[in-house]
XYZ file of C-alpha atoms in Angstrom:
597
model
C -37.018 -49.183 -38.691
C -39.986 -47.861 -37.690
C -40.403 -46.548 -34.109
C -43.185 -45.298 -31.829
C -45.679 -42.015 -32.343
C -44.132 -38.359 -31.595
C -43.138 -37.331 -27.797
C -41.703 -34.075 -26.447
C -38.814 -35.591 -25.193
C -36.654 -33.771 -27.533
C -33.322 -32.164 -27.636
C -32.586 -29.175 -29.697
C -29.536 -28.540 -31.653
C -28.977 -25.332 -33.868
C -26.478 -22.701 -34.511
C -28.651 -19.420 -34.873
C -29.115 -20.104 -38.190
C -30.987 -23.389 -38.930
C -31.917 -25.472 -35.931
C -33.154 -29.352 -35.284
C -34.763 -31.475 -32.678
C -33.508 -35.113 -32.164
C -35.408 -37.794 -30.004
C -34.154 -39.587 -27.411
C -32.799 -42.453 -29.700
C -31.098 -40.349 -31.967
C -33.872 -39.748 -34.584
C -33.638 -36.237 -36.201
C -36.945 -35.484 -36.244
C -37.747 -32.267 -36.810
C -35.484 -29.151 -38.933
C -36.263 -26.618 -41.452
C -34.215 -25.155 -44.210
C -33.156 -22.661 -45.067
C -34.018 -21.240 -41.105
C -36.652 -21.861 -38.851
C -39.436 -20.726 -39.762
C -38.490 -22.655 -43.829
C -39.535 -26.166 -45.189
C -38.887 -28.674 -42.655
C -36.901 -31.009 -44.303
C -36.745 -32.967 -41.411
C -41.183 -33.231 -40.436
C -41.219 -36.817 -38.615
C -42.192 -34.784 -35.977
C -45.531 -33.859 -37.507
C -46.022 -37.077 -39.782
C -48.133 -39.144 -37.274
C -47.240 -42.485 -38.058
C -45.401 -41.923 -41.357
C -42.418 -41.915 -39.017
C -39.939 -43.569 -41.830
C -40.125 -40.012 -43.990
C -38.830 -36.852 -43.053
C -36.572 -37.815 -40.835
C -32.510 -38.941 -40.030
C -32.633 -42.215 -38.108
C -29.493 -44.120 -36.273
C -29.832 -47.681 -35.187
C -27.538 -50.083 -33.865
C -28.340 -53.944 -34.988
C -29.805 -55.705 -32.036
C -30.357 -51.874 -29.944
C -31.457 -52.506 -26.559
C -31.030 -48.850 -24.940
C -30.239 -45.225 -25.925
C -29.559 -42.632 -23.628
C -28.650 -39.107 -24.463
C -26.988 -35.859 -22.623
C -26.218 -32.450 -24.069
C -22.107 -31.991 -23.368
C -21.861 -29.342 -20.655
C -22.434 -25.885 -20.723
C -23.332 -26.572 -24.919
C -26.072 -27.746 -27.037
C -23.789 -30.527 -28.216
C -25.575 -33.851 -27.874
C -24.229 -37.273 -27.410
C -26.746 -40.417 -27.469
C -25.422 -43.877 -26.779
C -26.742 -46.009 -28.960
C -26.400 -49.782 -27.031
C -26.727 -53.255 -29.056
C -27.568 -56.673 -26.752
C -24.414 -58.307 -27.636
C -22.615 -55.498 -25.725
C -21.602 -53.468 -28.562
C -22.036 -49.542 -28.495
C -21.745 -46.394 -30.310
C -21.781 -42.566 -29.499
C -23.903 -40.776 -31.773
C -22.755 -36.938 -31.853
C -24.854 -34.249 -33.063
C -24.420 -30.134 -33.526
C -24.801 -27.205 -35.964
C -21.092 -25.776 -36.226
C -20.585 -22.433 -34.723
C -17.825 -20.383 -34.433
C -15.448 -17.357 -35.715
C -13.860 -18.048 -38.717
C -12.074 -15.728 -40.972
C -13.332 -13.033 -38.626
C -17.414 -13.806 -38.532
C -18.810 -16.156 -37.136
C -19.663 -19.424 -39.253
C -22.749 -20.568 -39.013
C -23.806 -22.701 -41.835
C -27.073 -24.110 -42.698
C -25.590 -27.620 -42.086
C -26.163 -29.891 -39.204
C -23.058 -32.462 -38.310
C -23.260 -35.906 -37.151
C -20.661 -37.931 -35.711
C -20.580 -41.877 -34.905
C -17.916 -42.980 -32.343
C -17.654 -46.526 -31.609
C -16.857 -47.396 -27.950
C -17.133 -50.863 -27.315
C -18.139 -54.625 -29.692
C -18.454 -54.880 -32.897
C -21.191 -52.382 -33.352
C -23.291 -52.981 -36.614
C -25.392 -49.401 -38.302
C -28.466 -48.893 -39.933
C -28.679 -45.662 -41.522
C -31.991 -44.102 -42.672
C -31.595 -40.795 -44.248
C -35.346 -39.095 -46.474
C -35.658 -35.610 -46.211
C -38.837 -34.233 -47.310
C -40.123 -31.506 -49.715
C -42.932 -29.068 -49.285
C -44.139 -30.079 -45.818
C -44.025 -33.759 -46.583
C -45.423 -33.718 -49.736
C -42.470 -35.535 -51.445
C -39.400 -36.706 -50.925
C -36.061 -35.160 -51.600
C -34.891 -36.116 -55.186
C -31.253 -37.143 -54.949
C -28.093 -37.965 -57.473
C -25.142 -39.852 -55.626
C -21.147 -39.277 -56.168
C -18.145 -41.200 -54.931
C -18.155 -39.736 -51.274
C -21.363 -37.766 -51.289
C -25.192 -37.625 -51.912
C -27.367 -34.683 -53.128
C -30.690 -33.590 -52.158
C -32.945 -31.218 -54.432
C -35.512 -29.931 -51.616
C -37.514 -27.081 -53.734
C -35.107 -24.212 -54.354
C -32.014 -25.693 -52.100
C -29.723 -28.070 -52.241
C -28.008 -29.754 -49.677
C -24.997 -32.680 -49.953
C -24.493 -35.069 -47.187
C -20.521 -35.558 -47.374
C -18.957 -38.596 -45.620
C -16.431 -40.989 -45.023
C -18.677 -43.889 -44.433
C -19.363 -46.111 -47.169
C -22.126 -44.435 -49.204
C -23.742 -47.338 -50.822
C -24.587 -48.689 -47.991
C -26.276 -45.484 -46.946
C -27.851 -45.302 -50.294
C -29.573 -48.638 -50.401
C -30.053 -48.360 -46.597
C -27.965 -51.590 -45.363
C -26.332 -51.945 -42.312
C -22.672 -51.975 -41.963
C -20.133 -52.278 -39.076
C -18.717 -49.479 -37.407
C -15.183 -50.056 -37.304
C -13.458 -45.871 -36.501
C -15.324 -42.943 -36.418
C -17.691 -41.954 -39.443
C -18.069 -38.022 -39.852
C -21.459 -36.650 -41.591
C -21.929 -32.967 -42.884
C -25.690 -32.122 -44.040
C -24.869 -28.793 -45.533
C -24.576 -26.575 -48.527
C -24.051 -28.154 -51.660
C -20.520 -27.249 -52.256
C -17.230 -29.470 -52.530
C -15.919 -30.291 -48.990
C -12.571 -29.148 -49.389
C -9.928 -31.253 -47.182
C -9.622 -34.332 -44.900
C -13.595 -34.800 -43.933
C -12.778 -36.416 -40.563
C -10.059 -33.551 -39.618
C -12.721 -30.938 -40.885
C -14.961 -32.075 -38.608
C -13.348 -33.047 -35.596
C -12.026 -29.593 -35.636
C -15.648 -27.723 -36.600
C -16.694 -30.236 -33.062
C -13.757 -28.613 -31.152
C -14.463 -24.783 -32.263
C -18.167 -25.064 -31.568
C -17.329 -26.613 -28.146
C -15.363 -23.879 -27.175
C -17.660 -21.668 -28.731
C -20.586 -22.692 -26.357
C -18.809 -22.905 -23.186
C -16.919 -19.312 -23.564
C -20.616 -18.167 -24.270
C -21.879 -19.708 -21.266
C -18.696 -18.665 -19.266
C -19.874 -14.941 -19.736
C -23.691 -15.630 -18.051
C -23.813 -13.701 -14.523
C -25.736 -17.258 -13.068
C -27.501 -16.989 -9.732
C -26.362 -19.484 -7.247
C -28.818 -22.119 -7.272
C -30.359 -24.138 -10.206
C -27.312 -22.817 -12.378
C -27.697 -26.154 -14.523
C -31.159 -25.276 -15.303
C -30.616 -21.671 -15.735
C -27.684 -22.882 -18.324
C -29.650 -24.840 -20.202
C -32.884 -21.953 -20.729
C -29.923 -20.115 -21.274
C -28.620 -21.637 -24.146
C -31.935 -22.485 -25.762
C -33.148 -19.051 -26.002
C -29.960 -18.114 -28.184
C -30.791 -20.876 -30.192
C -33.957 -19.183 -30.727
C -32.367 -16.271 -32.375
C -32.151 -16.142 -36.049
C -28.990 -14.050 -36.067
C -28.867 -12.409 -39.490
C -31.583 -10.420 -38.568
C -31.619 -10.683 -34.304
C -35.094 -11.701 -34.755
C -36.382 -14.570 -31.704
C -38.696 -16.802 -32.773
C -41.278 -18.229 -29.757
C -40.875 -21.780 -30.228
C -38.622 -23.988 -33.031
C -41.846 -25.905 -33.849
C -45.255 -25.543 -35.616
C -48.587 -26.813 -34.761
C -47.639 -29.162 -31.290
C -51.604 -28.936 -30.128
C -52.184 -27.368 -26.564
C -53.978 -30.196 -25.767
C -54.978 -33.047 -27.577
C -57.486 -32.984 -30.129
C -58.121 -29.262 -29.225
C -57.164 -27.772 -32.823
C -55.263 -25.260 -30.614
C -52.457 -25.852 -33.190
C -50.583 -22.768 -34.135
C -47.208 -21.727 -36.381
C -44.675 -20.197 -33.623
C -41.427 -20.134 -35.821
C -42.132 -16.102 -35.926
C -40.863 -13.682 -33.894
C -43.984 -11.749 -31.692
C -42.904 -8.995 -30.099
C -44.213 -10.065 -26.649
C -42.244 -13.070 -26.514
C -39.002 -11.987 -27.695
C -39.276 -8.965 -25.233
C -39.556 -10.930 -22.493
C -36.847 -13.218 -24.053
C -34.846 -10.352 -24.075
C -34.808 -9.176 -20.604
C -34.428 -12.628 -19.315
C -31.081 -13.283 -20.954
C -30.162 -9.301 -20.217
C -30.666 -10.441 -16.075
C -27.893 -13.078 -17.020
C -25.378 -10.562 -19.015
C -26.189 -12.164 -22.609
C -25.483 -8.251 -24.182
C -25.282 -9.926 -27.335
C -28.680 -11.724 -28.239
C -29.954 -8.140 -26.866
C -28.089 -6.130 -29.046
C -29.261 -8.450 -32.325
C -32.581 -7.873 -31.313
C -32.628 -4.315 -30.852
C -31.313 -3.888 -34.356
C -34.321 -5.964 -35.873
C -36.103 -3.681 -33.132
C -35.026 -0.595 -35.136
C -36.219 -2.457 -38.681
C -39.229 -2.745 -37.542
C -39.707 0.720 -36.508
C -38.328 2.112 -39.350
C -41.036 0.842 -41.307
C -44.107 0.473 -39.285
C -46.797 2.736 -41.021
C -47.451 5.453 -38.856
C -46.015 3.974 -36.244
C -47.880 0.589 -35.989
C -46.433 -2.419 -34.467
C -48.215 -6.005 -35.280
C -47.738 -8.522 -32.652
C -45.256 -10.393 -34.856
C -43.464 -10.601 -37.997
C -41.171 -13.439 -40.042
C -37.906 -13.356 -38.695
C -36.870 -11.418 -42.094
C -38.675 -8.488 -40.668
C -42.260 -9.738 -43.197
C -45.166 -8.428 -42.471
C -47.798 -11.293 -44.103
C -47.695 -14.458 -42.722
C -50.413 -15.811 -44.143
C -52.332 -19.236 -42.432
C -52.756 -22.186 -44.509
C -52.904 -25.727 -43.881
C -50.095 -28.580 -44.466
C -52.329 -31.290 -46.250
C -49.658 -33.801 -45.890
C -48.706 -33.773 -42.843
C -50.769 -35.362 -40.041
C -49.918 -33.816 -37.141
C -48.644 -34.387 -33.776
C -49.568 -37.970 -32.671
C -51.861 -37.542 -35.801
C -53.422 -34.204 -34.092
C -54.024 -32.010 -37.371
C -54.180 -29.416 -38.557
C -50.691 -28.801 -39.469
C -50.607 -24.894 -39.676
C -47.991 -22.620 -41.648
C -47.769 -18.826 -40.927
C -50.290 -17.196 -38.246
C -53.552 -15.360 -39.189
C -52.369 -13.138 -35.675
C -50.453 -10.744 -37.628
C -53.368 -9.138 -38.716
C -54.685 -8.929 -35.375
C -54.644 -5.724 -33.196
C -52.980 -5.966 -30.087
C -52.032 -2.861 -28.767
C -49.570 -4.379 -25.622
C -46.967 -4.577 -28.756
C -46.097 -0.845 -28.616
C -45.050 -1.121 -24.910
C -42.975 -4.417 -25.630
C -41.163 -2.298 -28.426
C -40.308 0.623 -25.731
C -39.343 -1.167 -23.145
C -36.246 -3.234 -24.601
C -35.250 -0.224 -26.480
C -34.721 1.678 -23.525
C -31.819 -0.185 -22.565
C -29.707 1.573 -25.473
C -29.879 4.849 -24.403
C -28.608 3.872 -20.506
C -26.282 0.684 -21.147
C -22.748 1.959 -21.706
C -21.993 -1.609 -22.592
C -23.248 -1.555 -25.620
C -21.313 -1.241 -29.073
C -23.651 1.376 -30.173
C -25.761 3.601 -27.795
C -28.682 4.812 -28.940
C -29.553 8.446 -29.691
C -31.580 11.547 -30.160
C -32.953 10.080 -33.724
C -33.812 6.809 -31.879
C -36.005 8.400 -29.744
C -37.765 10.495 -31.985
C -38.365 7.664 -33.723
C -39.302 5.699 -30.873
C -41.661 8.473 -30.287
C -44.095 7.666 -33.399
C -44.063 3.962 -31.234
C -45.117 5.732 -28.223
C -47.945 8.378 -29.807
C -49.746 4.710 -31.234
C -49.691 3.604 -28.268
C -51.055 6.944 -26.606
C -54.119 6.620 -28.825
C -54.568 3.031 -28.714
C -54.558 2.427 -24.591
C -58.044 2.666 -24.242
C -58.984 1.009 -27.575
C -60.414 -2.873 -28.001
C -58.036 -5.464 -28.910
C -57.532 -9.044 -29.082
C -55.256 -8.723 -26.155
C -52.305 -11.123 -25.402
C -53.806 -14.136 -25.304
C -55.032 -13.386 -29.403
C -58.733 -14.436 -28.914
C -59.903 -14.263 -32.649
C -63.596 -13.330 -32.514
C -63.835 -10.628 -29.650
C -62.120 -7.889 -28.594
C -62.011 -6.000 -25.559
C -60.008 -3.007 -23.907
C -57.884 -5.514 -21.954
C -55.904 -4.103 -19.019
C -52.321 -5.640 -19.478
C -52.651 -3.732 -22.959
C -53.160 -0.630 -21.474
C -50.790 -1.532 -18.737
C -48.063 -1.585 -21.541
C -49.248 1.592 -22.927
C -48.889 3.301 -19.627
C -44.954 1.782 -19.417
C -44.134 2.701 -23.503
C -44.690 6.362 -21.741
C -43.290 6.514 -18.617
C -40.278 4.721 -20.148
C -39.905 7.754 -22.787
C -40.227 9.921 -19.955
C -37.452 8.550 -18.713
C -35.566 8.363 -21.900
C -35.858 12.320 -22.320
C -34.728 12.776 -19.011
C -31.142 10.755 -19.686
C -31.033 12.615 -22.966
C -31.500 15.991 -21.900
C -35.292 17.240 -23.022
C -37.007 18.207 -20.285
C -40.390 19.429 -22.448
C -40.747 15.671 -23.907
C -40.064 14.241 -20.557
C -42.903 16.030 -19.006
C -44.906 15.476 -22.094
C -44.750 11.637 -21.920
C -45.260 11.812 -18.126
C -48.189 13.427 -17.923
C -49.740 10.705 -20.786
C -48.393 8.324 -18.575
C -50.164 9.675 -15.893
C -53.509 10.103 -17.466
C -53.194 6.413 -18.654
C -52.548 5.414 -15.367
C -55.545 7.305 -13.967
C -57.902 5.792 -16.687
C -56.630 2.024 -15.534
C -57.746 2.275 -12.214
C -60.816 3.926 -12.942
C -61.813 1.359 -15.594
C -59.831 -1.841 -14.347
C -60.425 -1.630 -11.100
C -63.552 -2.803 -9.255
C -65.084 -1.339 -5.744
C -67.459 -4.119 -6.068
C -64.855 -7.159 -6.264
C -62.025 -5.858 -5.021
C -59.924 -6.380 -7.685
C -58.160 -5.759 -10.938
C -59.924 -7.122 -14.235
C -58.795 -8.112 -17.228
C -60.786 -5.805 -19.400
C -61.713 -2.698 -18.589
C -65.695 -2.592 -17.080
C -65.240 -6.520 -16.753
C -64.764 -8.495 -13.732
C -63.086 -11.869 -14.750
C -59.354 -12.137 -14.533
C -56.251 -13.489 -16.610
C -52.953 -14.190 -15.286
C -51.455 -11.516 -16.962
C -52.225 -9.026 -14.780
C -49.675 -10.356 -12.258
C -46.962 -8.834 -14.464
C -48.750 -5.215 -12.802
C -45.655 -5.241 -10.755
C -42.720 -6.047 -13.076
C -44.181 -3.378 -14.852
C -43.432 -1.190 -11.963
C -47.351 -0.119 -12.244
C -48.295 -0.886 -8.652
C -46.195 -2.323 -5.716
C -46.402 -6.170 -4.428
C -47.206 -4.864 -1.020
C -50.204 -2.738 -2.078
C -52.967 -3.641 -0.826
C -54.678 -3.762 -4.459
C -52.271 -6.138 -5.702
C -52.571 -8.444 -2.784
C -57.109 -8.692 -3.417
C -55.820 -9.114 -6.731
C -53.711 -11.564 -6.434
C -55.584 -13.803 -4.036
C -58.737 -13.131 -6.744
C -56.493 -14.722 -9.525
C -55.372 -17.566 -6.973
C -58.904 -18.588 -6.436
C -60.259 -18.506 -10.229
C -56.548 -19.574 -12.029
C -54.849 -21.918 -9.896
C -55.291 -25.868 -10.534
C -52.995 -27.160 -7.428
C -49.352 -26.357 -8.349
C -50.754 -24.709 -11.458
C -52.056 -22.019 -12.912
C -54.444 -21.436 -16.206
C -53.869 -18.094 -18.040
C -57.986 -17.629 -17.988
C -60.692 -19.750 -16.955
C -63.370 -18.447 -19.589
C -64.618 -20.039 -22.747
C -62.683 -18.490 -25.957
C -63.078 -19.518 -29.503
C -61.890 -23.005 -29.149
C -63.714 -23.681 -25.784
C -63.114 -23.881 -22.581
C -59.119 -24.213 -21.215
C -57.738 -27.598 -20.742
C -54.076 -26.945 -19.641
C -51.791 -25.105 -17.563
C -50.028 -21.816 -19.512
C -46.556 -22.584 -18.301
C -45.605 -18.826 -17.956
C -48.176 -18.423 -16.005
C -47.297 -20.258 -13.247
C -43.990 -19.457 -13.029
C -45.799 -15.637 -12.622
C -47.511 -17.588 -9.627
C -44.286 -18.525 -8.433
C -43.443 -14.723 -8.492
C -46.309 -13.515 -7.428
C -45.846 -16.018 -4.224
C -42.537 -14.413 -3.153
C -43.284 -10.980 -3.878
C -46.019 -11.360 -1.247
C -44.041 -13.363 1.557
C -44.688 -17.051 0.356
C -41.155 -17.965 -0.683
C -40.988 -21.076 1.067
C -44.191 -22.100 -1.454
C -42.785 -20.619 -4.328
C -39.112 -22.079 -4.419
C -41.727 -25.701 -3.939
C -43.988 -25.158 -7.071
C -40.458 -23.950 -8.724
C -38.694 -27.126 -7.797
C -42.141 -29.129 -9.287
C -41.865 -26.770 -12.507
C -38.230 -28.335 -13.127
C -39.302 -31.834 -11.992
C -41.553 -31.608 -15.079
C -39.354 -30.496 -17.820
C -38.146 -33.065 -20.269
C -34.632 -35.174 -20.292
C -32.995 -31.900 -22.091
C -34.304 -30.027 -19.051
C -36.504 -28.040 -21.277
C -40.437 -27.095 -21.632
C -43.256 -26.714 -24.073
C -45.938 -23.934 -23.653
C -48.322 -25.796 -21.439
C -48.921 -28.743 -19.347
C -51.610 -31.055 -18.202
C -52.208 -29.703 -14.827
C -54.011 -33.796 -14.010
C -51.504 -35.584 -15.652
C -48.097 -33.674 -15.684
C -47.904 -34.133 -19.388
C -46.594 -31.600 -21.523
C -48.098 -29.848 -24.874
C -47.596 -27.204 -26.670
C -44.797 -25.841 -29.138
C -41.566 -26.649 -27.984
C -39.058 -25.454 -26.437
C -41.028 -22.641 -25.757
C -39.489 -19.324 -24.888
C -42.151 -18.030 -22.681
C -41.110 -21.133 -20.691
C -37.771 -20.756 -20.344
C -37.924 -17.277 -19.615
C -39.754 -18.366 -16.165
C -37.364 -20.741 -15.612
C -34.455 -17.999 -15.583
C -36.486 -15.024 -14.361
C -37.746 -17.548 -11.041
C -34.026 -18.819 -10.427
C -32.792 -15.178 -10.384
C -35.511 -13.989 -7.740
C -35.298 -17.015 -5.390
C -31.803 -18.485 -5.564
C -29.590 -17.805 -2.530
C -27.067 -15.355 -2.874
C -23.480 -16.298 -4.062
C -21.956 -14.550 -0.831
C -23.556 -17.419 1.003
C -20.696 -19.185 -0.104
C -17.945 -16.841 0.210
């Protein structure tokens, strides 16, 4: 039953609380327990060519095709599974999700359902979650209608009304009415399994599409927009509101570049951006989660320091180490857990705290406004980042052996202040607002001073250095200059010259500690795309946006980055940065809906 090396062609499933990736012939791949950022019980993914461990595999006797799509407006997926005699099955896959005895259920369980539709359809089953990032299998005891599996400290019981001997001892067996499958906690399954389930499929249905019912969609590319949608909730661990940047570890950025890194943590960059995305389309609730793991996180930061990311408990340590047993992507090692970044200083964080925070004191929507404590304790955020504007730091792109004063960090200083400016303004305190204004100011003065060069006519991204990132596109969502200044526009067609690789666009073109750049930074070319309208090029940015969705995978999703030579894509995946673009780029050049009315 073996099948081919790893692709990205993968399609998330996931309830907020545990998540998985299946491949495009049904193949559960890749999903960690007890959340996302635990074991992954499910590491074919990251095996190289031990594809027969660590993973939940469907096969029809005599398969011939399989073609999958998510139901609509859900991450429900249905693969059809089709045999050469004519004989077919739908395979149905989802985490349930829904309100239940007034919270919403969200177990760490994932649900499969098989649904013959045409022949005599004949199943092979292969079922061996892992242990210890693929260091052992599962050990497992068997009862009349159920199997266990011990994986470390948790247990989980696959209950079914197929015949479990033959999923035991791996035979296959015809598929004769539906067969129902619950991976969950290891706890009697009270009830008629196949009612259970059908109705778990029906609540979670419902579930997704009255979520998706409540998105303020622009006009155009509302399927795509849906779909981004959708996976960025998926990316929130709900207990805590924390958003993870990607579901996966160690997916290289390109191959055999070591660029391999843990992203099942929640950096404060990314899930700010994540954030304000979703808030353009209405989602009030993944904001609200978020802001609450906000305030945990300020409540405890020494002195008022932020790191660039933390578990999605709220932990501080996530210490790097290596996953001996696991090959890699494609066999691409190292297979990294936790990320040595935490320790690194990048001072952009504080302004990526402020500025989603903000919302709560102005957003009458919200179950609970924030208030005068908030922003004194926001105010500890903002006096580290007062200090730290003009301080060296590994900057967003976390280069690990030099550090710099980079300008998009002290960009997002100047905003953490002129936002509490305008926070003591809506709150009534006049003396703080003109104290955080005139810091804002002074930052602001020491930018272009330091960032900006007579000599090049342009922007850098350090301060006394010439050579540019991508990043400091995001100068105008910022609100720190104007698009139609004439500093922005040198700037901009600087970047354009040194960044862009055709319909591309590299976040820097200089060697860093793994060498020099091979792929596209996704985000950053949607910034292009931007960048492009905000200057009068809309016709050429709703083009490069069109090839940005031509590229993203059967599930219409991304990874990080992309060969900008081959169109292939790398990089942890789905990646929120990604998605983010694809929402943020629909909302700016979509036609408006009274175009239609």
């Amino acid at each position: 039953m073996a099948e081919p090396l790893s692709s990205l062609s993968l399609w998330p499933i996931g309830n907020c609380q545990v998540s998985a990736l299946i491949d495009d012939a049904a193949g559960l791949v890749w999903g960690c327990v007890p959340r996302v950022d635990g074991d992954p019980t499910f590491c074919a993914l990251l095996g190289g060519e031990r594809q027969d461990e660590g993973v939940w595999r469907l096969r029809l006797a005599g398969q011939v095709s399989a073609t999958s799509q998510y139901r609509r407006n859900t991450p429900m997926l249905v693969t059809r599974l089709e045999a050469e005699d004519g004989s077919a099955v739908d395979v149905i896959d989802f985490c349930p999700r829904y309100q239940h005895s007034g919270r919403m259920y969200r177990p760490v369980a994932f649900i499969r359902i098989i649904r013959p539709v045409a022949g005599n359809p004949r199943l092979e089953m292969l079922l061996t979650p892992m242990h210890h990032y693929g260091t052992e299998a599962a050990r497992t005891t068997r009862g009349t209608n159920h199997k266990r599996f011990l994986i470390g400290d948790h247990q989980l019981r696959l209950t079914t009304d197929a015949p479990i001997g033959y999923i035991d001892e791996g035979r296959s067996f015809r598929v004769e009415q539906d067969l129902h499958f619950f991976l969950g906690p290891d706890e009697p399954f009270t009830g008629n399994v196949a009612h259970s389930i059908r109705a778990m499929e029906e609540a979670t249905e419902l579930y997704w599409q009255s979520w998706v019912r409540g998105l303020a969609t622009p006009m155009d590319w509302q399927e795509a927009v849906i779909r981004a949608a959708i996976t960025l909730k998926l990316c929130q661990h709900e207990e805590t509101g924390a958003i993870v940047a990607a579901l996966t570890t160690s997916i290289p950025e390109a191959p055999h570049s070591e660029r391999n890194w843990d992203y099942r943590y929640c950096w404060i960059r990314d899930a700010y951006y994540t954030v304000q995305a979703l808030n353009r389309l209405g989602a009030l609730d993944v904001l609200e989660k978020y802001l609450a793991y906000l305030r945990n996180i300020v409540d405890r930061a020494a002195g008022g320091h932020i790191q660039p990311l933390y578990s999605v408990m709220g932990f501080a340590e996530l210490e790097e180490s290596v996953a001996a047993n696991l090959a890699g992507y494609r066999g691409m090692g190292p297979v990294r857990i936790g990320n040595a970044a935490w320790t690194q200083i990048q001072h952009d964080a504080y302004g990526q705290i402020v500025l989603p925070t903000v919302q709560g004191f102005f957003d009458q929507r919200l179950f609970r406004m924030a208030d005068e404590r908030d922003f004194e304790s926001l105010e500890s955020v903002g006096e580290v980042a007062w200090k730290m504007h003009d301080q060296p730091d590994a900057g967003l792109w976390e280069f690990r052996t030099r550090q710099l004063v980079h300008t998009y960090s002290a960009v997002m200083s100047w905003a953490a202040c002129d936002r509490l400016g305008n926070v003591a303004e809506r709150i009534g305190r006049p003396e703080r607002a003109s104290f955080w204004k005139d810091r804002a100011a002074k930052i602001r003065a020491r930018i272009e001073a330091e960032a900006w060069s007579d000599e090049k006519q342009h922007f850098g991204a350090a301060f006394g250095h010439h050579h540019l990132d991508a990043s400091l596109l995001q100068m105008v969502e910022l609100r720190f200059i104007r698009a139609d200044d004439p500093r922005f526009q040198s700037t901009f067609a600087a970047i354009e010259m040194a960044l862009r690789r055709g319909e591309h666009m590299l976040r820097y073109d200089s060697e860093d500690d793994f060498g020099q750049p091979e792929t596209a930074f996704n985000i950053c070319t949607f910034w292009l795309i931007e960048a492009l309208h905000m200057c009068g090029r809309s016709d050429e940015a709703r083009g490069l946006f069109e090839t940005m969705l031509a590229h993203r995978t059967a599930s219409g999703l991304l990874s990080e980055d992309l060969d900008f030579e081959s169109g292939e894509l790398w990089g942890n995946f789905p990646q929120t940065y990604s998605l983010v673009g694809i929402i943020n780029c629909a909302g700016l050049l979509s036609r408006s809906w009274d175009t239609v009315r």
